[in-house]
Amino acid sequence: MTDQSVSVTVLHPLLLLLISSSLPLLVFSDAQICTPHDQRLLQTINKSFDTQWFDYRCDPTTKRVTQLSISQATISGGIPPAIGKLSSLESLNLFVVNNLTGPIPSFIGKLRNLKQFTIYSTNISGPIPAFLSRLTKLEGLHLSNNQLSGPLPAFLSDLPKLIWINLDNNRFSGSIPHSFGKFNDSLTVLDLSYNQLSGKIPESLGRFNFQMIYLSNNKLVGDASMLIKANETVEGGIRIDLSGNLLNFNLSKVSFHRNLMYLDLSRNRIWGTIPNQITELSFLDYFNVSYNRLCGKIPFGGRVQIAGVFDHNQCLCGSPLPECK
Ligand SMILES: *[C@@H]1O[C@H](CO)[C@@H](O)[C@H](O)[C@H]1NC(C)=O
Ligand SMILES: *[C@@H]1O[C@H](CO)[C@@H](O)[C@H](O)[C@H]1NC(C)=O
Ligand SMILES: *[C@@H]1O[C@H](CO)[C@@H](O)[C@H](O)[C@H]1NC(C)=O
Ligand SMILES: *[C@@H]1O[C@H](CO)[C@@H](O)[C@H](O)[C@H]1NC(C)=O
Ligand SMILES: *[C@@H]1O[C@H](CO)[C@@H](O)[C@H](O)[C@H]1NC(C)=O
Ligand SMILES: *[C@@H]1O[C@H](CO)[C@@H](O)[C@H](O)[C@H]1NC(C)=O
Ligand SMILES: *[C@@H]1O[C@H](CO)[C@@H](O)[C@H](O)[C@H]1NC(C)=O
């Protein structure tokens, strides 16, 4: 697992979510005891989707629905309003729903107990609505692979418990708000890749202990070294994908975090040399700096020659590229 196989697709945070989630997704629910009120709502909701994958959980004590996951479904129009009446929902997940169109409906704002909210791979559109700011218990916001657009709202960073945000593969534009530096310290995953974001990456994002930060395939400019630099308190392998932007900074002075596992800086305008410290990274699995403006001798040793991709730079040389003259 050194090159193509460790792709962003394979390691997509949502896949990790599925693996790590306590929700047994894609499994039929066993008969469960829920309140008659919630049972009727579930039936209404189930009828509006054409799906085999309708999974829910009711709390053993309150008998209220706390989790609902619908996957591989078809629906015409919008999300059924009955979902807004499941007021004890903590986890709402819609994965791959054909013909789901229109904006995120306002009744989602009534689900004040939501900790996890997923709409993955549908055709919902419009902006991230302001009423999401009422979901103050939200820990995971997963809105990947939709047609959402508009700016990234500054209010997201006021949601006090967010630790995981996937907004990749949409049509978001404008710059990353400076307020994003105010997220809860526990923010560990931020995926904004495959959008139309522009401008500089706020310096303040450098204060986080990201486990994964994916900003690839946008139009971001300037410095990104604050995201790569060491913050010694991070545990576990770190993944960073900034490829396919217009980033422009001197890589020579960057000191990489010792737990760096995956770093894609390819297709940018990064210059300078590759720091020798890269040879000290024992977890390095993937290091792609191809299609930049780097120069000088590639450091030899550690996992650099196994994990590194260096082609199409200004004047890099040495293993695995041809020898320096
Ligand atoms: C490295 O990045 C380039 C440009 O993004 C890409 O085309 C190439 O497939 C990557 N190499 C590997 C081995 O993943
Ligand atoms: C949902 O509807 C399908 C098809 O009508 C049915 O087979 C399934 O048992 C229903 N599931 C629940 C949980 O009501
Ligand atoms: C979204 O809309 C496009 C274009 O109408 C269609 O090709 C695609 O299958 C739709 N996707 C989903 C998940 O409904
Ligand atoms: C999806 O919507 C399109 C256009 O409204 C319609 O023609 C098609 O039959 C729908 N597909 C399904 C599976 O309902
Ligand atoms: C930060 O998030 C964690 C995990 O969701 C939560 O336990 C903690 O209370 C949050 N911190 C604040 C200041 O809200
Ligand atoms: C490292 O992370 C901690 C915890 O989030 C933060 O308080 C600190 O400012 C960060 N350090 C640096 C040098 O950014
Ligand atoms: C890049 O940074 C290195 C280390 O700080 C420095 O020696 C070098 O002069 C810089 N390159 C340029 C072109 O400024």
Short mmCIF file of C-alpha atoms and ligand atoms in Angstrom, two decimals, residues 2-6 243-244 264 266-267 286 288-291 309 311, ligand 1:
data_model
loop_
_atom_site.label_atom_id
_atom_site.label_comp_id
_atom_site.label_asym_id
_atom_site.label_seq_id
_atom_site.Cartn_x
_atom_site.Cartn_y
_atom_site.Cartn_z
CA THR A 2 2.47 2.63 -1.08
CA ASP A 3 1.13 4.40 -4.11
CA GLN A 4 -2.16 4.47 -5.98
CA SER A 5 -3.78 2.03 -3.60
CA VAL A 6 -3.51 4.48 -0.72
CA SER A 243 -2.99 18.68 -4.03
CA GLY A 244 -4.40 20.47 -7.03
CA ASP A 264 -0.07 14.99 -1.07
CA SER A 266 1.21 17.56 -5.88
CA ARG A 267 0.02 20.01 -8.53
CA TYR A 286 2.74 8.43 0.80
CA ASN A 288 3.64 13.16 -3.41
CA VAL A 289 5.23 16.47 -4.39
CA SER A 290 5.06 15.97 -8.15
CA TYR A 291 4.16 18.90 -10.43
CA VAL A 309 6.76 10.75 -5.81
CA ASP A 311 8.50 13.89 -10.92
C1 LIG B 1 1.19 11.93 -7.62
O1 LIG B 1 0.46 13.10 -7.99
C2 LIG B 1 0.20 13.24 -9.38
C3 LIG B 1 -0.45 14.59 -9.59
O2 LIG B 1 -1.52 14.77 -8.69
C4 LIG B 1 -0.68 12.10 -9.82
O3 LIG B 1 -0.96 12.22 -11.20
C5 LIG B 1 0.05 10.80 -9.56
O4 LIG B 1 -0.79 9.70 -9.89
C6 LIG B 1 0.46 10.69 -8.09
N1 LIG B 1 1.33 9.53 -7.95
C7 LIG B 1 1.02 8.46 -7.23
C8 LIG B 1 2.00 7.34 -7.25
O5 LIG B 1 -0.01 8.41 -6.56
#
